[in-house]
Amino acid sequence: MPQALLCMSHSPLLEHTNPPAEVKAAVEEAFEKARAFVKDFDPDLIINFGPDHYNGFFYDLMPPFCIGYEALGTGDYDSWEGPINVPTSISQDLAEYIISQDIDTAISRKMEVDHGAVQPMEIMYGNLSDKPMIPIFVNSVARPFVKVSRVRKFGQAVGEFFKNSDKKVLFIGSGGLSHDPPVPQIATATEEQRAFLTNGRKPTPEARAARQQRTIDTAIAFAKGEADIMDLNPEWDQAFLEICKSGDVTGFDALNADEMDAAAGHSSHEVRTWVAAYSALKACGDYEVTYEFYKPIKEYIAGFGVTTAVIK
Ligand SMILES: O=C(O)/C=C/c1cccc(O)c1O
Ligand SMILES: [Fe+2]
């Protein structure tokens, strides 16, 4: 059965800040195009490569990759909260296959996933309880990072597993492109932030609200040119999109974490989810990108991209 791909930026600010009306309309049109693509493809199963922002994964145990056997949404920023429809036996077979290919992965029987992982599914389907979905965590915020070539090989192994599947599979990658939201980094964290990054599960409602308000305030200030975060980098974003369109996923290997921090912001590493998704699709066959949307949107703190692709 065929495979297809949807990669898109996410932002928890979609419902919390107000870009100019024409920008909002353009994003809504991109979502509508993506919805039409997904509806037309009508997958049986979603493989969802998503990051986390210290809602599900912390420094008490931070794997580079984790396959969810069972999962639930954390509900941060009013995102999906509660159980997700994960086909456990397929997740198990996938993990077994991946380790048989000499690629290591963690697994979780209770994986907690945040806005970054669930937003595309919410936008496509409105919920995470109907369509079967295997959540795959790709560490995109917490150093140390594995090389991008490793992410490509991981994605390739996932794709190989589904290449001859009897199910129609949609690979989703969620995140990026250039952006630098105010998520603390371990290297520069205060003692309090360090404690949170290591052991911040189940924040109090007050702590969660304060974190979210800080991000909203930063986005509003960023749009006014007043925030102390790195600028978006449309040129870097376009170069990344060119690699996606080239069909040569080894082109991702040249991405380097230090250079990404410097050029595209500390959350640009979320493109690792795209690298995994495109590499998974490529393992199923040569592909073509059938739709691309891109806009740098300060109110969302995101170089905002949406792409779809199919096997040629
Ligand atoms: O986790 C947060 O508090 C902020 C997340 C964020 C903000 C803007 C763009 C993104 O991709 C994010 O994940
Ligand atoms: Fe994010």
mmCIF file of C-alpha atoms and ligand atoms in Angstrom, residues 10-12 51-53 114-116 141 174-176 179 181 183 267 270, ligand 2:
data_model
loop_
_atom_site.group_PDB
_atom_site.id
_atom_site.type_symbol
_atom_site.label_atom_id
_atom_site.label_comp_id
_atom_site.label_asym_id
_atom_site.label_seq_id
_atom_site.Cartn_x
_atom_site.Cartn_y
_atom_site.Cartn_z
ATOM 1 C CA HIS A 10 3.561 23.809 14.978
ATOM 2 C CA SER A 11 3.093 26.675 17.382
ATOM 3 C CA PRO A 12 1.244 26.721 20.690
ATOM 4 C CA PRO A 51 9.484 16.729 19.516
ATOM 5 C CA ASP A 52 8.789 17.524 23.146
ATOM 6 C CA HIS A 53 9.304 20.731 25.109
ATOM 7 C CA ASP A 114 2.848 17.649 24.169
ATOM 8 C CA HIS A 115 1.543 20.298 21.762
ATOM 9 C CA GLY A 116 4.525 19.761 19.477
ATOM 10 C CA VAL A 141 15.444 20.576 22.327
ATOM 11 C CA SER A 174 5.984 18.301 13.354
ATOM 12 C CA GLY A 175 8.177 21.285 14.129
ATOM 13 C CA GLY A 176 10.582 23.970 12.980
ATOM 14 C CA HIS A 179 12.740 29.698 15.710
ATOM 15 C CA PRO A 181 11.098 30.471 21.634
ATOM 16 C CA VAL A 183 12.372 27.337 26.233
ATOM 17 C CA SER A 267 14.444 25.230 18.534
ATOM 18 C CA GLU A 270 12.743 20.471 15.558
HETATM 19 FE FE FE B 2 7.988 23.438 19.161
#
